[in-house]
Short mmCIF file of C-alpha atoms and ligand atoms in Angstrom, two decimals:
data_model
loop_
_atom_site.label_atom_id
_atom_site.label_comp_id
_atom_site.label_asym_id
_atom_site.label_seq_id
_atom_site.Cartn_x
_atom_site.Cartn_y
_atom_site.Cartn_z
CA UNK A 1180 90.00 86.22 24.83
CA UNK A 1181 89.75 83.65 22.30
CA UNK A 1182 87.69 80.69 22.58
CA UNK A 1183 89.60 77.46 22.58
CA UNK A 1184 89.32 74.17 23.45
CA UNK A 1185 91.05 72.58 26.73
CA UNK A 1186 91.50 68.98 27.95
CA UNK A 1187 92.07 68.49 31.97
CA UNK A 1188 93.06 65.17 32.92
CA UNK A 1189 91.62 64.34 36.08
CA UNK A 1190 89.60 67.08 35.56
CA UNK A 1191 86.71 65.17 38.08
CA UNK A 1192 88.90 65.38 40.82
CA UNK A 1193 90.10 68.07 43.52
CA UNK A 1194 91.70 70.44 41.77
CA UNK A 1195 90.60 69.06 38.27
CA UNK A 1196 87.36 70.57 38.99
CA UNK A 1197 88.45 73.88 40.02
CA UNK A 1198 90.95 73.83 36.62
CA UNK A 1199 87.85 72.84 34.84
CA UNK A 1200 85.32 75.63 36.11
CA UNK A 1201 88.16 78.42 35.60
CA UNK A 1202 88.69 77.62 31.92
CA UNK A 1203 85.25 76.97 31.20
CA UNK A 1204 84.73 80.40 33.22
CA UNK A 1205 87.57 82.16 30.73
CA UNK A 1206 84.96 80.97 28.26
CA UNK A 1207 87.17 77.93 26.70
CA UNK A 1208 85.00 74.27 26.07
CA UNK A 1209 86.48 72.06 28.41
CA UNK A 1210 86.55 68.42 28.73
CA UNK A 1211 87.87 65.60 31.29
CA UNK A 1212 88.25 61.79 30.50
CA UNK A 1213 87.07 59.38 33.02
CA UNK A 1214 87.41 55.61 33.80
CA UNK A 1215 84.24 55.56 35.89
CA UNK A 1216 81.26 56.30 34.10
CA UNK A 1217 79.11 56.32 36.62
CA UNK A 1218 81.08 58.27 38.87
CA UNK A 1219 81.69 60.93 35.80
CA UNK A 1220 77.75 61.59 34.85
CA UNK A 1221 77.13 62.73 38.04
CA UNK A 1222 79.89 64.97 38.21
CA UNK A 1223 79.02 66.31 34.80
CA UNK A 1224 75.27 66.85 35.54
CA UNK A 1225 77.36 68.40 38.86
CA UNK A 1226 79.02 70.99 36.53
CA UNK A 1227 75.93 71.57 34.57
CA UNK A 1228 73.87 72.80 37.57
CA UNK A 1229 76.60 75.22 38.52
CA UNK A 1230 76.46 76.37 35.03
CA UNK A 1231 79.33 74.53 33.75
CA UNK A 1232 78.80 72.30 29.85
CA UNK A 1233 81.91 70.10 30.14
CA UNK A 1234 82.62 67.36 27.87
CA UNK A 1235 83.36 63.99 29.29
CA UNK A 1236 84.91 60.89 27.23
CA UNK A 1237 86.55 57.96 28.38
CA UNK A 1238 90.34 57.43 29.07
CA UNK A 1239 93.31 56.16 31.24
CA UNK A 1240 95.67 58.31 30.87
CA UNK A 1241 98.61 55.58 31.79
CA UNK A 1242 97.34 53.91 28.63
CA UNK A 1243 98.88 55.04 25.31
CA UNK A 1244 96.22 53.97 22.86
CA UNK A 1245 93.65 54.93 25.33
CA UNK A 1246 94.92 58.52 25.68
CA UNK A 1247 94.46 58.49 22.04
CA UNK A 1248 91.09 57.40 21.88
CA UNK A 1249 90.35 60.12 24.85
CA UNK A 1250 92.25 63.32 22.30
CA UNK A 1251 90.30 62.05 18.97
CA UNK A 1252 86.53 61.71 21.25
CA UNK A 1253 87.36 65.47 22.77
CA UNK A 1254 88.49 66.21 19.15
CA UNK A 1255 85.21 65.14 17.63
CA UNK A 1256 83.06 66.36 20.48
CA UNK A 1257 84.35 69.97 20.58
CA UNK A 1258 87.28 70.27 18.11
CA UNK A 1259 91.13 70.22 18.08
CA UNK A 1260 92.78 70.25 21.81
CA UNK A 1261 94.59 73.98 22.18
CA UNK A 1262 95.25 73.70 25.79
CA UNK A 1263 96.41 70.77 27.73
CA UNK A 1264 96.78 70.45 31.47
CA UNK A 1265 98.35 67.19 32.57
CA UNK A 1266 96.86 66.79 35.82
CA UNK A 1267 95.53 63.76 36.60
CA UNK A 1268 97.77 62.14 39.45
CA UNK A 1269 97.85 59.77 42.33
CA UNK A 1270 100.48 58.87 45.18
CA UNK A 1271 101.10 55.27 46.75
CA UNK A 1272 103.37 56.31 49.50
CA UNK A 1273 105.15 54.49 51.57
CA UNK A 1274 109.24 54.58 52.41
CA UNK A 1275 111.56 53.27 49.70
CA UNK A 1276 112.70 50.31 51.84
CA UNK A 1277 109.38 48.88 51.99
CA UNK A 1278 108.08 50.02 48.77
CA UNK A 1279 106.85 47.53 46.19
CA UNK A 1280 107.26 47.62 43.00
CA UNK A 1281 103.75 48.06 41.80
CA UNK A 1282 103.48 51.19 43.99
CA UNK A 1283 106.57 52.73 42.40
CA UNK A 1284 105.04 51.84 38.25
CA UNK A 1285 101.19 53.01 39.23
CA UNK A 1286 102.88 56.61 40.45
CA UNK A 1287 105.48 56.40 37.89
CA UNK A 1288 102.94 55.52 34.93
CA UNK A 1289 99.94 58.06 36.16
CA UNK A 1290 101.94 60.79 36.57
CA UNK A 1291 104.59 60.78 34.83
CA UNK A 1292 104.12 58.31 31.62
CA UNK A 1293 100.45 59.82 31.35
CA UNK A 1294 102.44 62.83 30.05
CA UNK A 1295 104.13 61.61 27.64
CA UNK A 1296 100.93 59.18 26.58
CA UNK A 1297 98.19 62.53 26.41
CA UNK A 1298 100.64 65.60 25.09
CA UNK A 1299 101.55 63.08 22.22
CA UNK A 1300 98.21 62.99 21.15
CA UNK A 1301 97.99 66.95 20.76
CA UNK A 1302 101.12 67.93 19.63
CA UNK A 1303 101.12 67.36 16.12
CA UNK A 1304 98.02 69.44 15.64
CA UNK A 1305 99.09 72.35 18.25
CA UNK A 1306 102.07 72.58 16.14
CA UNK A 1307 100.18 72.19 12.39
CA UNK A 1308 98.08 75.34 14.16
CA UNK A 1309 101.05 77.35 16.01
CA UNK A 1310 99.44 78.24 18.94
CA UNK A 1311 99.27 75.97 22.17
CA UNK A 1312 99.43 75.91 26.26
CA UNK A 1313 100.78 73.03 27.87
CA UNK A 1314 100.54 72.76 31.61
CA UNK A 1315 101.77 69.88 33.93
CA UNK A 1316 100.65 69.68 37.50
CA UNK A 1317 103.37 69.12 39.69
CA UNK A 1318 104.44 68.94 43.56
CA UNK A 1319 106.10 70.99 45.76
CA UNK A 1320 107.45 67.24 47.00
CA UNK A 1321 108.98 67.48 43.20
CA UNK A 1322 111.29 70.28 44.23
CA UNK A 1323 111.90 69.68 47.87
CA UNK A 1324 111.57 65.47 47.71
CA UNK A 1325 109.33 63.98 50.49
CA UNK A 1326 110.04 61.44 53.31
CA UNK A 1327 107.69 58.24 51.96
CA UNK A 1328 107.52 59.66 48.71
CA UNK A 1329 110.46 58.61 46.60
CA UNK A 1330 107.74 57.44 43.55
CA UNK A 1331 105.59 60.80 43.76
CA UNK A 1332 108.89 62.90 44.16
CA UNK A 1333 110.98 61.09 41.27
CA UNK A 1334 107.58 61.56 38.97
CA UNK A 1335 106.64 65.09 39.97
CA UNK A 1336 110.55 65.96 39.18
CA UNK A 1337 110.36 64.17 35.92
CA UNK A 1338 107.36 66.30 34.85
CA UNK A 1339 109.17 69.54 34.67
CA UNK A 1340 112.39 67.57 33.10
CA UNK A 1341 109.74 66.95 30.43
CA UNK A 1342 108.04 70.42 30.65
CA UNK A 1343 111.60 71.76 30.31
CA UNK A 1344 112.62 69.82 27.25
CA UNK A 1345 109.39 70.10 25.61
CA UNK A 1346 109.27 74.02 25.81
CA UNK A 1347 112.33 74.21 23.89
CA UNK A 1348 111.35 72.10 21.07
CA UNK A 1349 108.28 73.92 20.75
CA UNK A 1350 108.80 77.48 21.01
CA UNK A 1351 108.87 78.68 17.57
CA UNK A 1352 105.59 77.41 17.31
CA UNK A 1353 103.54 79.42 19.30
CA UNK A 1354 103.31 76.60 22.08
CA UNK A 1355 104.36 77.46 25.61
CA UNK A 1356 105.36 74.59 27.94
CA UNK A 1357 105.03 75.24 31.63
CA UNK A 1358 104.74 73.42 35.52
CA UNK A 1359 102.64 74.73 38.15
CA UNK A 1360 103.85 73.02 41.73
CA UNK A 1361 100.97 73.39 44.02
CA UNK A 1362 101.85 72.70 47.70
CA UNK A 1363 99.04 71.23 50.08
CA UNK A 1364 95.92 71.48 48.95
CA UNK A 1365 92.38 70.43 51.00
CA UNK A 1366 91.44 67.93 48.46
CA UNK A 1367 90.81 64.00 49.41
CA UNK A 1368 94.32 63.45 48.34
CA UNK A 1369 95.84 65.59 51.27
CA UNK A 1370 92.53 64.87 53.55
CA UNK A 1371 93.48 61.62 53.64
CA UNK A 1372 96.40 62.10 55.23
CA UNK A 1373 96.22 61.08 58.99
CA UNK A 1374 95.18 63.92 60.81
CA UNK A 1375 98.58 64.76 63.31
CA UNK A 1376 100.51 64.20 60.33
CA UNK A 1377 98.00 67.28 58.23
CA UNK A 1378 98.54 69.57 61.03
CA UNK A 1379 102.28 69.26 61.31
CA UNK A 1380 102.42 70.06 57.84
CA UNK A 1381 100.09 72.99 58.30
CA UNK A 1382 102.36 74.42 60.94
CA UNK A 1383 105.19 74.43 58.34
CA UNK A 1384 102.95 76.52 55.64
CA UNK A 1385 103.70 80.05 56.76
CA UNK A 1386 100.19 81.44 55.29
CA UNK A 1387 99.10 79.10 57.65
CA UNK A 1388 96.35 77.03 56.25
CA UNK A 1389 96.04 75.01 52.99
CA UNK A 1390 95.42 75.80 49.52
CA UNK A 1391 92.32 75.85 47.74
CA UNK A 1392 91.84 74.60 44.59
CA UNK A 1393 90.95 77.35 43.29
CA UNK A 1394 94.35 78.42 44.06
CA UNK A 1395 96.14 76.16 42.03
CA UNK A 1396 93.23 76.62 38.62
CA UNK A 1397 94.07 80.22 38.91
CA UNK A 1398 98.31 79.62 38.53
CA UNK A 1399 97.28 77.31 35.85
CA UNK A 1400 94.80 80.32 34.10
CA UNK A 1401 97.84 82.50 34.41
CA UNK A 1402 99.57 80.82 31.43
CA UNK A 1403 96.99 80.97 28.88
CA UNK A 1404 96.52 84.03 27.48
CA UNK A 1405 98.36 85.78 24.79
CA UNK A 1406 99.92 88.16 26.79
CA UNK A 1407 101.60 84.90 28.67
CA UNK A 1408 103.31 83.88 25.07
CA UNK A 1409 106.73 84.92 26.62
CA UNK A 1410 106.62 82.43 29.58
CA UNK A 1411 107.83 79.08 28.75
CA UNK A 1412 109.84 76.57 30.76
CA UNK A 1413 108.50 78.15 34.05
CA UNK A 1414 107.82 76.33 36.98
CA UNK A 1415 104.99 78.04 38.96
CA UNK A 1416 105.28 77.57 42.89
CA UNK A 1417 101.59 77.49 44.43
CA UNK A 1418 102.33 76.86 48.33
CA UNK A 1419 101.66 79.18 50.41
CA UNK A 1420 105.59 79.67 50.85
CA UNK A 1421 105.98 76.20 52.41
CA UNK A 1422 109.01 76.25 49.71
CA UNK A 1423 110.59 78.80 47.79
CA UNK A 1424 113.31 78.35 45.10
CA UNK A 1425 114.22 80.81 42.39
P1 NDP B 1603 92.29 63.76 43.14
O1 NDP B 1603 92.59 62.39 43.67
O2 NDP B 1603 91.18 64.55 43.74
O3 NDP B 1603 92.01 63.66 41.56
C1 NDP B 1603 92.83 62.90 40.72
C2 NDP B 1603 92.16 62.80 39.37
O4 NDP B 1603 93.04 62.03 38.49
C3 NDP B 1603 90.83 62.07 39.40
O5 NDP B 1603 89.94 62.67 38.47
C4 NDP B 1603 91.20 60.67 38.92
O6 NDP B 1603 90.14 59.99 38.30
C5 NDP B 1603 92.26 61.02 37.89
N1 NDP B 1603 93.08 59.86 37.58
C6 NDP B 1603 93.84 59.14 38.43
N2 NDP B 1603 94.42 58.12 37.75
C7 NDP B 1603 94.02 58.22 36.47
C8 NDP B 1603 94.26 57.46 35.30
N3 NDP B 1603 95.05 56.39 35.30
N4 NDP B 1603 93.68 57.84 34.13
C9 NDP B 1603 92.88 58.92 34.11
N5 NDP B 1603 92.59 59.69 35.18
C10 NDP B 1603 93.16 59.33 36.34
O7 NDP B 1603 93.68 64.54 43.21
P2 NDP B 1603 93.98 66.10 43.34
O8 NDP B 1603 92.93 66.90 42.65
O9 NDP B 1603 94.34 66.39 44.72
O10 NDP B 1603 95.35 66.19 42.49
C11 NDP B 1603 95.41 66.64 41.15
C12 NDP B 1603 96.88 66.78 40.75
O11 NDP B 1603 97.52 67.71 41.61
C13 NDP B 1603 97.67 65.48 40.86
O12 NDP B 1603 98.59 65.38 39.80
C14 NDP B 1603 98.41 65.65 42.17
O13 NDP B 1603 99.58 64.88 42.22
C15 NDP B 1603 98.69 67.13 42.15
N6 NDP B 1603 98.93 67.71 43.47
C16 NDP B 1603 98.00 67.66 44.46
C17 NDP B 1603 98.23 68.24 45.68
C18 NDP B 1603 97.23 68.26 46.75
O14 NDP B 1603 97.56 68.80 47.82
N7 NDP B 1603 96.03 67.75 46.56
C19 NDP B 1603 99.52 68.88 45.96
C20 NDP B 1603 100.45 68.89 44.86
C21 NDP B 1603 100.14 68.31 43.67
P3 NDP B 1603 89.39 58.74 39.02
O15 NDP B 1603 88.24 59.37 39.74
O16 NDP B 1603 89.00 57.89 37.87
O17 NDP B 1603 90.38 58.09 39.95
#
């Protein structure tokens, strides 16, 4: 496979990480942004013991010029972005009669605007090269909507609206455009969910358990080879068939 270079959002988190070690096991140069420096360097000297060189540069991905500053420092650290996987995310749940309105713009903004705020950054230049994988990291609470969860929901949905729109445009230029939907996964996201409410969920997974990580970095490695050139527009259900749609 060729070598290219791949950004992950969030790529210090959960499932970032996993996303991370896969590509930079498929022998791409990866890179994450961070708003924690601190917190970063110790996951990249992390990564490096496990054999992992991933680039780190600073960003908020809910910031437009700071998404740009994060694509030209990954840019100048390891060359033009090829692969993009939009997957930094957060929730702030709560149910919509009680919700504020700074919990509905923080979900809103880092999962959804952040899309729009990093994939303009790359575009241009995937486009000038004609080749390109796009990835956003949905929810299975995108397709099936979530009691507590109108924000997370209404983003995660809006991310394939934009995955959908954005394959189109791009097609003829050797970019494919595609959603993975992970269901729950055992990161600190989902582990902080209060324990009864975890295992009723569990009992609704029929595999039975959670995902790994792992999981979910292996539907996202599924779209970037060449041989994957003919899938565009998908949306990739990773959830142990808590939900299935066709
Ligand atoms: P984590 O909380 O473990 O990681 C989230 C990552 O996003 C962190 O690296 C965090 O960085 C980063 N991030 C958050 N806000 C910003 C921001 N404004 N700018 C830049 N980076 C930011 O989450 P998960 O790994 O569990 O989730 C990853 C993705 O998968 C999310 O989009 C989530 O919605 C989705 N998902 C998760 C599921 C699960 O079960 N865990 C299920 C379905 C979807 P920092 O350390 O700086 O906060």
């Amino acid at each position: 496979m060729t070598t290219r270079t791949a950004l992950v959002t969030g790529g210090t988190g959960g499932i970032g990480t996993a996303i991370v070690q896969r590509l930079a096991s498929l022998g791409h140069r990866v890179a994450t942004n961070f708003r924690d420096e601190a917190k970063a360097t110790a996951w990249q000297a992390q990564m490096k013991d496990q054999g992992f060189d991933v680039t780190i540069v600073p960003g908020d991905v809910t910031d437009y010029a700071s998404a740009d500053a994060m694509v030209r420092a990954v840019e100048t650290a390891i060359g033009p972005v090829d692969i993009l996987v939009n997957n930094a995310g957060i929730t702030r749940d709560g149910t919509f009669h009680k919700m504020n309105p700074k919990q509905w713009h923080d979900v809103i903004s880092t999962n959804l605007d952040s899309c729009f705020n990093v994939t303009r950054q790359v575009i241009d230049g995937m486009r000038e090269r004609k080749w390109g994988r796009i990835v956003q990291i949905s929810s299975i609470n995108g397709q099936k909507g979530q009691y507590g969860q109108a924000n997370y929901a209404a983003a995660k949905a809006g991310m394939h609206g934009f995955t959908i729109s954005l394959a189109q445009e791009n097609a003829k230029f050797g970019i494919t455009v595609n959603t993975v939907s992970p269901g729950y996964i055992g990161t600190d996201m989902v582990m902080a969910v209060p324990e009864e409410v975890r295992a009723k969920i569990t009992a609704q997974i029929p595999i039975g358990r959670l995902g790994k990580p792992d999981e979910i970095a292996y539907a996202v490695a599924f779209f970037m080879p060449d041989e994957a050139a003919w899938i565009t527009g998908a949306n990739l259900s990773a959830n142990g068939g808590h939900y299935m749609g066709w």
